[in-house]
PDB file of C-alpha atoms and ligand atoms in Angstrom:
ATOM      1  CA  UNK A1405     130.910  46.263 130.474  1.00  0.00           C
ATOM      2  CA  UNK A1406     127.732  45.427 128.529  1.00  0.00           C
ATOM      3  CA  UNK A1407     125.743  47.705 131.080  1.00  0.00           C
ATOM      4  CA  UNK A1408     127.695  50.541 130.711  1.00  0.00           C
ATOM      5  CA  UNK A1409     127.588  50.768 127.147  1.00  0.00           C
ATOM      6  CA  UNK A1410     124.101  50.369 126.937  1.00  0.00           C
ATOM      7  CA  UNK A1411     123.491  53.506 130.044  1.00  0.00           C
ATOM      8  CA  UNK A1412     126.307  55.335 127.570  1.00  0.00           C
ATOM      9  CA  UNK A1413     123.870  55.073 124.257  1.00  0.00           C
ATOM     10  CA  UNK A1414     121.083  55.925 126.429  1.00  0.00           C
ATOM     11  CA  UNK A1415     122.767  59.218 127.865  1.00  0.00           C
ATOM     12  CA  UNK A1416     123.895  59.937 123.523  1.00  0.00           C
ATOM     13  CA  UNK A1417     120.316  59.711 122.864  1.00  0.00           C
ATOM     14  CA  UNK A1418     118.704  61.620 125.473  1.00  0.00           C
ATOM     15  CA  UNK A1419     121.345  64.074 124.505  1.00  0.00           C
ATOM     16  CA  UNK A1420     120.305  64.232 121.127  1.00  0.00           C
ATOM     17  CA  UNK A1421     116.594  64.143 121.828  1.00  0.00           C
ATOM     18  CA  UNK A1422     117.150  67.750 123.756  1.00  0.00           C
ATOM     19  CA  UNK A1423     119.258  69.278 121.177  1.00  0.00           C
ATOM     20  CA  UNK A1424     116.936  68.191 118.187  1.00  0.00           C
ATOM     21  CA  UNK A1425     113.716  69.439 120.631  1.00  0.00           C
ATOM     22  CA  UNK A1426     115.639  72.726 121.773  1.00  0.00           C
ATOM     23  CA  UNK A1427     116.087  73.054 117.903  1.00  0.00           C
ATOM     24  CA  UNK A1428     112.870  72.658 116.879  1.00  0.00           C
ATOM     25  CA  UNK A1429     111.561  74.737 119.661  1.00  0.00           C
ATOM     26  CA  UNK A1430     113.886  78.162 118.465  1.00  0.00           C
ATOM     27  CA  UNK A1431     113.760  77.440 114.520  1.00  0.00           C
ATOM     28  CA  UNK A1432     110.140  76.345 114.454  1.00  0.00           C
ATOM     29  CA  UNK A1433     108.565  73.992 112.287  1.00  0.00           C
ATOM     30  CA  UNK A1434     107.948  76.484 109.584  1.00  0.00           C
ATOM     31  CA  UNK A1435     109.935  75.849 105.908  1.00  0.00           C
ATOM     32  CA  UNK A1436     111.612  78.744 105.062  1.00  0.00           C
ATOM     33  CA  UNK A1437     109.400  80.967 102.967  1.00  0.00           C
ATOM     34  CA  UNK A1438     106.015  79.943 104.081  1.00  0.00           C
ATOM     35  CA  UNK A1439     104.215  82.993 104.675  1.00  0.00           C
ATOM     36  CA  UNK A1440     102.295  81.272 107.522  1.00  0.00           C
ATOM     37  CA  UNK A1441     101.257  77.565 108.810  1.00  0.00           C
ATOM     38  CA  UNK A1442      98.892  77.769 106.174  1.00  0.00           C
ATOM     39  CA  UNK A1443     101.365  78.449 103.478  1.00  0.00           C
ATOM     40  CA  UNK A1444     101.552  82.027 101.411  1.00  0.00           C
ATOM     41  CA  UNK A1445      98.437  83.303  99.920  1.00  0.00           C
ATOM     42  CA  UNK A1446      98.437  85.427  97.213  1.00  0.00           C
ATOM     43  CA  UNK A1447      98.475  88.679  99.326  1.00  0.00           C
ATOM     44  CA  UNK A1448     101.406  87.363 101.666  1.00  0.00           C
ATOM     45  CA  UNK A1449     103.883  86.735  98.663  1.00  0.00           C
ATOM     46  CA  UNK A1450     104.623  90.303  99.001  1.00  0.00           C
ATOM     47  CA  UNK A1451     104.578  91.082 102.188  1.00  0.00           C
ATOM     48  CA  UNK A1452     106.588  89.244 103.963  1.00  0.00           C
ATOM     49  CA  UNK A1453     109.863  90.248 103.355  1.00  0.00           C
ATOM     50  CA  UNK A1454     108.854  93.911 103.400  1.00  0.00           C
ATOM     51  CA  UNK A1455     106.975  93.530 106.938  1.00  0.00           C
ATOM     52  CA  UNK A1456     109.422  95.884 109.531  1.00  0.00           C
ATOM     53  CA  UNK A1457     109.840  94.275 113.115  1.00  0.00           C
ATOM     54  CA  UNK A1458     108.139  97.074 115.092  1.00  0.00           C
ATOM     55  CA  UNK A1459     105.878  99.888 113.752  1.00  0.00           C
ATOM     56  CA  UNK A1460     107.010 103.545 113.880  1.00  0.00           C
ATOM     57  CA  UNK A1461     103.601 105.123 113.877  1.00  0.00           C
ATOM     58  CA  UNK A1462     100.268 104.061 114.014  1.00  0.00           C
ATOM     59  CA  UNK A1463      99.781 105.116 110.468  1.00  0.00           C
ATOM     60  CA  UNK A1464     102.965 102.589 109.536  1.00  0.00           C
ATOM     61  CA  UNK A1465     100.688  99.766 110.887  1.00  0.00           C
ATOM     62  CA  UNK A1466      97.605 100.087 109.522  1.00  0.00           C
ATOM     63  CA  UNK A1467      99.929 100.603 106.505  1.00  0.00           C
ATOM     64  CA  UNK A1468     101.133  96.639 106.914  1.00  0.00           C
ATOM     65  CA  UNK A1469      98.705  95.218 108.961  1.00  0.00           C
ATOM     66  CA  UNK A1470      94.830  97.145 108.489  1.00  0.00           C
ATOM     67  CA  UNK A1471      95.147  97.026 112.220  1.00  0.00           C
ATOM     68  CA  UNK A1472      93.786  99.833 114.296  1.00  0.00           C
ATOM     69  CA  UNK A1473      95.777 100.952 117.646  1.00  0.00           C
ATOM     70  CA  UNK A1474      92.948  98.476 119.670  1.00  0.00           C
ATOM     71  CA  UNK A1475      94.650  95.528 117.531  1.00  0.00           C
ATOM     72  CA  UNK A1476      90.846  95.087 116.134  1.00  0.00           C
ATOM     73  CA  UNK A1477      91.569  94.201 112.316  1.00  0.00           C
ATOM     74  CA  UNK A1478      90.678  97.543 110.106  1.00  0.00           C
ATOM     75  CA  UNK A1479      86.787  96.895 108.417  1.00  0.00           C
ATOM     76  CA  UNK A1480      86.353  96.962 104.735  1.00  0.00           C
ATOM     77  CA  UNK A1481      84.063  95.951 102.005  1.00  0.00           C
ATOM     78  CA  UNK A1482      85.193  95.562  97.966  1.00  0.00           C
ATOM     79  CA  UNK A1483      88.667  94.202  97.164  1.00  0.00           C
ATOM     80  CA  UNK A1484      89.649  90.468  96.412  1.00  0.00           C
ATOM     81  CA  UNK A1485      88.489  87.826  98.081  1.00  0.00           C
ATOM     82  CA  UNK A1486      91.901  86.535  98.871  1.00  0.00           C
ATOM     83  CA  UNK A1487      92.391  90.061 101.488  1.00  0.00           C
ATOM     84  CA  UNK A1488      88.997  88.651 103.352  1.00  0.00           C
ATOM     85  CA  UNK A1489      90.977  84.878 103.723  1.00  0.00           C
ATOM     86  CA  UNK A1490      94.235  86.071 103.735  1.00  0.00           C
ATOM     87  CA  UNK A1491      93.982  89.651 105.031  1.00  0.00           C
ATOM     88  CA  UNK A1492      96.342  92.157 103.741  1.00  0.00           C
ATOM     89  CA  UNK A1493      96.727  96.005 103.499  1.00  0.00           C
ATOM     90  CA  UNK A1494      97.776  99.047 101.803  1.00  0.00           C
ATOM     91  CA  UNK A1495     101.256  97.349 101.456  1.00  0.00           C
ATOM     92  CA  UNK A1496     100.069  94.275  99.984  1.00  0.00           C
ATOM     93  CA  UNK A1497      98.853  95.875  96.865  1.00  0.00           C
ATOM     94  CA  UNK A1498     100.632  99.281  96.686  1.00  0.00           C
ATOM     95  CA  UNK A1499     103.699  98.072  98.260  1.00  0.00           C
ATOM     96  CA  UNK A1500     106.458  99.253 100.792  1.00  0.00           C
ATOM     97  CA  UNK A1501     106.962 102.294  99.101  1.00  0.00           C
ATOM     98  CA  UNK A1502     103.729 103.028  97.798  1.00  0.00           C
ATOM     99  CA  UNK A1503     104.398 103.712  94.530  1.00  0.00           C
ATOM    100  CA  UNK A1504     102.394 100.608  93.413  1.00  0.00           C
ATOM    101  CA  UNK A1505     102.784  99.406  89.754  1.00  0.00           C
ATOM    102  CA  UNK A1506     101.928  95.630  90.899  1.00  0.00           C
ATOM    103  CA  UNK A1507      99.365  93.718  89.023  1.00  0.00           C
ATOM    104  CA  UNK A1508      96.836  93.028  92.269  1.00  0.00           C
ATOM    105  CA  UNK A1509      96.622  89.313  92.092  1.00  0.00           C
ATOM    106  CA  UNK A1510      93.238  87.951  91.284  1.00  0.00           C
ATOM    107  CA  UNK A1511      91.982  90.947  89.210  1.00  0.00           C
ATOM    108  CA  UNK A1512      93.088  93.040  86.276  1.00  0.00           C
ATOM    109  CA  UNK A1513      94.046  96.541  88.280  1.00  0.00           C
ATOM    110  CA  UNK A1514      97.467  97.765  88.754  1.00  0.00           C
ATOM    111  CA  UNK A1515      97.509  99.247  92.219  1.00  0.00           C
ATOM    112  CA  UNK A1516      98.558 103.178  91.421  1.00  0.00           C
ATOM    113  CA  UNK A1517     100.973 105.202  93.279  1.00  0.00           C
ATOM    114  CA  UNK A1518      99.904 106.479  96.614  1.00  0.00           C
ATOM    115  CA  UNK A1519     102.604 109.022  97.719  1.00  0.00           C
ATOM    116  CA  UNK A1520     101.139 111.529  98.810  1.00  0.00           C
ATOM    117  CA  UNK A1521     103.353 114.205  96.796  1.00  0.00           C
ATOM    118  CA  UNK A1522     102.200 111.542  93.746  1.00  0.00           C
ATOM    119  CA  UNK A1523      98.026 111.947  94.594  1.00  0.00           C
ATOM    120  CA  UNK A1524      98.589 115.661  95.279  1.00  0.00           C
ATOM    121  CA  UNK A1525     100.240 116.283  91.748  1.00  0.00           C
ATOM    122  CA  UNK A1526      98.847 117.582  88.588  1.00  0.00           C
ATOM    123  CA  UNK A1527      98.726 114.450  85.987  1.00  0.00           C
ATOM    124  CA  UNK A1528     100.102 115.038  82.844  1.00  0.00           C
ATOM    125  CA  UNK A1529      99.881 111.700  81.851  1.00  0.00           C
ATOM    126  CA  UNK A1530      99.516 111.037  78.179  1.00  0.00           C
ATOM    127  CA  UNK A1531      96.499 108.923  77.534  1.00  0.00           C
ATOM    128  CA  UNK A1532      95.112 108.307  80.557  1.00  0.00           C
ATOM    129  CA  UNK A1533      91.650 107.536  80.006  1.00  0.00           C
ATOM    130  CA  UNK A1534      90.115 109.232  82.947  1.00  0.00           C
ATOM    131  CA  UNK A1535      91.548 112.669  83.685  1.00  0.00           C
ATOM    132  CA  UNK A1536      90.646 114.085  87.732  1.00  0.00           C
ATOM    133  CA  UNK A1537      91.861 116.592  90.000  1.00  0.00           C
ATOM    134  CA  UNK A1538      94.912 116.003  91.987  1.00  0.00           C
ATOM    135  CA  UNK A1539      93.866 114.945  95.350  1.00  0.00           C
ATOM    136  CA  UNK A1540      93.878 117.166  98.599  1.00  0.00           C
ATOM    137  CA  UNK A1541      93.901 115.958 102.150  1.00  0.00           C
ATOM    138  CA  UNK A1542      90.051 115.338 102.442  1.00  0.00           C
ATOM    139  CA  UNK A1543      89.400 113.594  99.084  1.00  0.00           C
ATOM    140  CA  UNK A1544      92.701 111.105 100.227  1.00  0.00           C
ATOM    141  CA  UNK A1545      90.498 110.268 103.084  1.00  0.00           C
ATOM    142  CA  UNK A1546      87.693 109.794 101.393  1.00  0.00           C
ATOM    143  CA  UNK A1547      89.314 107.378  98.229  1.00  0.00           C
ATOM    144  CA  UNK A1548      90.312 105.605 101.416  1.00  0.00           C
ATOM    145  CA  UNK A1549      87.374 105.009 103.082  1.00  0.00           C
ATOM    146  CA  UNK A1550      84.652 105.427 100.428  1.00  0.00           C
ATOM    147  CA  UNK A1551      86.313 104.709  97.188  1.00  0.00           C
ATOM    148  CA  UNK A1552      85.607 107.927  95.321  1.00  0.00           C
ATOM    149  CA  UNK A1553      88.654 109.547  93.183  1.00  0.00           C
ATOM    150  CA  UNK A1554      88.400 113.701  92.841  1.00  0.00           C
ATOM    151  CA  UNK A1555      85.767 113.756  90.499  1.00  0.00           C
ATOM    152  CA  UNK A1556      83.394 111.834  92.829  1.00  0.00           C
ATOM    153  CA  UNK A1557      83.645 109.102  90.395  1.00  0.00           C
ATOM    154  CA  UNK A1558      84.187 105.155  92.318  1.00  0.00           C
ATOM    155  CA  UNK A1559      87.307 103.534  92.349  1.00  0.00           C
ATOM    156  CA  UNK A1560      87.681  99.856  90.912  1.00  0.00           C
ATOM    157  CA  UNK A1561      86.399  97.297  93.190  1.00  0.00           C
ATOM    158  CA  UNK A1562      89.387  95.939  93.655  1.00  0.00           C
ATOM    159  CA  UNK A1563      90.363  98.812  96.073  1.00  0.00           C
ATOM    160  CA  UNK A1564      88.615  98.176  99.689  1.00  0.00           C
ATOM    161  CA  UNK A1565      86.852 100.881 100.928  1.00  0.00           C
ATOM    162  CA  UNK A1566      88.180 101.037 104.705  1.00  0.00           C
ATOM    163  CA  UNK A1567      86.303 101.700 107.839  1.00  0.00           C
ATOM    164  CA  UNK A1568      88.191 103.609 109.913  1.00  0.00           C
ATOM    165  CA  UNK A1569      88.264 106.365 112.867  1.00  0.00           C
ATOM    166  CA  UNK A1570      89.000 109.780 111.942  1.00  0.00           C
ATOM    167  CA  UNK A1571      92.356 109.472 114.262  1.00  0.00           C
ATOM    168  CA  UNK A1572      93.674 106.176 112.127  1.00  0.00           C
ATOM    169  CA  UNK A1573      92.734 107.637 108.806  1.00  0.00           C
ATOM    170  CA  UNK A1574      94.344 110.784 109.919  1.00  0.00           C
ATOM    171  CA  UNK A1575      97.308 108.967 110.685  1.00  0.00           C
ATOM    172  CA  UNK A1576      97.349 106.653 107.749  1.00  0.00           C
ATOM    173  CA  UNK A1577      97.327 109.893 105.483  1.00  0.00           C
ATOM    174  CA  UNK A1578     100.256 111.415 107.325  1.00  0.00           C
ATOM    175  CA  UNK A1579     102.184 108.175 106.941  1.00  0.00           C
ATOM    176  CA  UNK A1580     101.407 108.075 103.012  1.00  0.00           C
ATOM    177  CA  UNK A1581     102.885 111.629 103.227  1.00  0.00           C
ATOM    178  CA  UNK A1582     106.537 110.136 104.412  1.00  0.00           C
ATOM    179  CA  UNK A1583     106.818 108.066 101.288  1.00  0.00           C
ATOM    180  CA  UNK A1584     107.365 111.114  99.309  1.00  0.00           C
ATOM    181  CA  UNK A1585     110.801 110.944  98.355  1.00  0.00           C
ATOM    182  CA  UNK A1586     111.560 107.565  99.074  1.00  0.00           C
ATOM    183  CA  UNK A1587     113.786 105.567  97.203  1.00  0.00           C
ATOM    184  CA  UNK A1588     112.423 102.844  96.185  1.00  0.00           C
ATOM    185  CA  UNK A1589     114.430 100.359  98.030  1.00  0.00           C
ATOM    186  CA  UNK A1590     113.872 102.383 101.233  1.00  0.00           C
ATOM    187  CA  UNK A1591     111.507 100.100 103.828  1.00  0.00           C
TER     188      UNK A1591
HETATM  189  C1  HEC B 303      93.652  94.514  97.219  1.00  0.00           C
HETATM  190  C2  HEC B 303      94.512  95.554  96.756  1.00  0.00           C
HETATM  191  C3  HEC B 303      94.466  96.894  97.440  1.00  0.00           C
HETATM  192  C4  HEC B 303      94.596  97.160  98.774  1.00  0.00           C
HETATM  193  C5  HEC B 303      94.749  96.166  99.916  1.00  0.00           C
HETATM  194  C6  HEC B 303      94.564  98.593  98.902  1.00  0.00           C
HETATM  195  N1  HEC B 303      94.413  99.183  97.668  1.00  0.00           N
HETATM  196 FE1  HEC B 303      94.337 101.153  97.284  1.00  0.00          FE
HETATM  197  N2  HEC B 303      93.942 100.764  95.319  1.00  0.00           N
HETATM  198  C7  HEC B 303      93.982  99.505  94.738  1.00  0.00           C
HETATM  199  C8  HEC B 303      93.686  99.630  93.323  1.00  0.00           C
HETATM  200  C9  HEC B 303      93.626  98.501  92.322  1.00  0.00           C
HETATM  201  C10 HEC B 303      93.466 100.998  93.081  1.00  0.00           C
HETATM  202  C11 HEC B 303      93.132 101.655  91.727  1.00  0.00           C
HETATM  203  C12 HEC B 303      91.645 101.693  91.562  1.00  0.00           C
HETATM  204  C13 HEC B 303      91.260 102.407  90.291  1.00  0.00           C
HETATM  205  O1  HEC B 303      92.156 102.844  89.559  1.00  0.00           O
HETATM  206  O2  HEC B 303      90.053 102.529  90.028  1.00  0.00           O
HETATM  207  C14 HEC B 303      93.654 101.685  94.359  1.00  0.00           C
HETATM  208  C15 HEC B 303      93.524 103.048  94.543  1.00  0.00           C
HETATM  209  C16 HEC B 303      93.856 103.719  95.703  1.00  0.00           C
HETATM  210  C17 HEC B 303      93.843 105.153  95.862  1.00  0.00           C
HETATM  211  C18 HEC B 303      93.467 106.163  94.781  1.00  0.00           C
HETATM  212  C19 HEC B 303      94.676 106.407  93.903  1.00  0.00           C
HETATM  213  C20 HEC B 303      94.381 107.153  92.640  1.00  0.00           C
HETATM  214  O3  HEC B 303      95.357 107.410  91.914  1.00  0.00           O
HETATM  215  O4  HEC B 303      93.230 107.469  92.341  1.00  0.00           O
HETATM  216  C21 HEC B 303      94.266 105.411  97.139  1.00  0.00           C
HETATM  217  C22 HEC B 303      94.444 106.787  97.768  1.00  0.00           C
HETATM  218  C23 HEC B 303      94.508 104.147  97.776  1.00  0.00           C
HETATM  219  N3  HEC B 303      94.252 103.144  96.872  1.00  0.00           N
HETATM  220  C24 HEC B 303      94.947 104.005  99.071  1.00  0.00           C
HETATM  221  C25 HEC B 303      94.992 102.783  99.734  1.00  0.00           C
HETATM  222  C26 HEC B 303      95.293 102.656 101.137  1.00  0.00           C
HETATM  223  C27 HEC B 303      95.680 103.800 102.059  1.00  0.00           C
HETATM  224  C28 HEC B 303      95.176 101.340 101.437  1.00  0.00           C
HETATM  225  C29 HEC B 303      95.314 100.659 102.787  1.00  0.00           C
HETATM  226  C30 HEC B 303      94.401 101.094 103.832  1.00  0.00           C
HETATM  227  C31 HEC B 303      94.845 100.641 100.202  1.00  0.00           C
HETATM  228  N4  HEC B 303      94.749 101.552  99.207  1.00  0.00           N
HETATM  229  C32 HEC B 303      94.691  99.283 100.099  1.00  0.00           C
HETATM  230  C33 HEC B 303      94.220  98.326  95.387  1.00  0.00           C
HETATM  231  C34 HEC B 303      94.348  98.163  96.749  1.00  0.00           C
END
């Protein structure tokens, strides 16, 4: 019967309507590898793939996100200008397992190793222009939040200088101390 095919194609293609709607609804309109709807920005290439699911301390999240525990975003002043469109953190330029070595895109610094046992070490380096004092606890804090190495001497601009509460820096310092040790592939 003519009206029975017609109700059949109608039932196919509110059949198909659902399933392509529920399937849009779960997978989302986003293409694969787009750091966000509006695409990856420079800071996001990275981070992505190395953002964990949940947060095992408070100093692992303002580690990815510059976050404090409120959910307030983490002030700062210096750095690119993509981190003030983009946002970003620690990871972003000194990566998941903080032993930097990435160019940080948009300016001519190589982010430098932050593990803790790496800041707290004698340098040896050969040639490295400008020779300081290994760090200690207090002088991590304050190349964190005021952008001064061990010799008092500033930081390239192109590390922020953070504004945080003496519990999140505190915590942020104890987290750089569990990359000691990590291999690299570690998350
Ligand atoms: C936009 C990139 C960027 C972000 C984001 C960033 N840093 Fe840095 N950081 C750098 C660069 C570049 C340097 C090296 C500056 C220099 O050598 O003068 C640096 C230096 C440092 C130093 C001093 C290391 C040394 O060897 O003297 C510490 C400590 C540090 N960063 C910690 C952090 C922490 C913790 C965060 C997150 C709250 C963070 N950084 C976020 C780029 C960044």
């Amino acid at each position: 019967m003519k009206e029975r095919d017609i109700l059949v194609a109608l039932g196919i293609a509110a059949g198909l309507i659902l399933v392509t709607g529920t399937l849009i609804l779960v997978l989302g309109f986003r293409p694969i590898g787009a750091g966000g709807p509006a695409g990856p920005g420079p800071g996001q290439m990275m981070r992505g793939p190395f953002q964990p699911s949940e947060f095992s301390s408070n100093g692992q999240r303002i580690y990815y996100t510059a976050t404090s525990r409120s959910g307030e975003p983490i002030a700062f002043t210096g750095g690119p200008p993509w981190l003030y469109m983009h946002g970003g953190s620690c990871v972003d330029c000194h990566g998941p397992d903080g032993r930097g070595g990435y160019l940080v895109p948009m300016t001519s610094q190589m982010a430098p190793d932050i593990r803790y046992s790496t800041l707290t070490s004698e340098r040896h380096e050969e040639g490295e222009e400008m020779e300081h004092p290994p760090y200690t606890k207090a002088l991590t804090r304050r190349a964190i939040t005021r952008g001064l190495d061990p010799a008092g001497q500033p930081l390239d601009p192109a590390m922020p200088r953070w504004r945080m509460s003496e519990g999140d820096i505190d915590d942020l310092v104890d987290y750089l101390k569990t990359l000691d040790g990590r291999a690299s592939s570690d998350k």
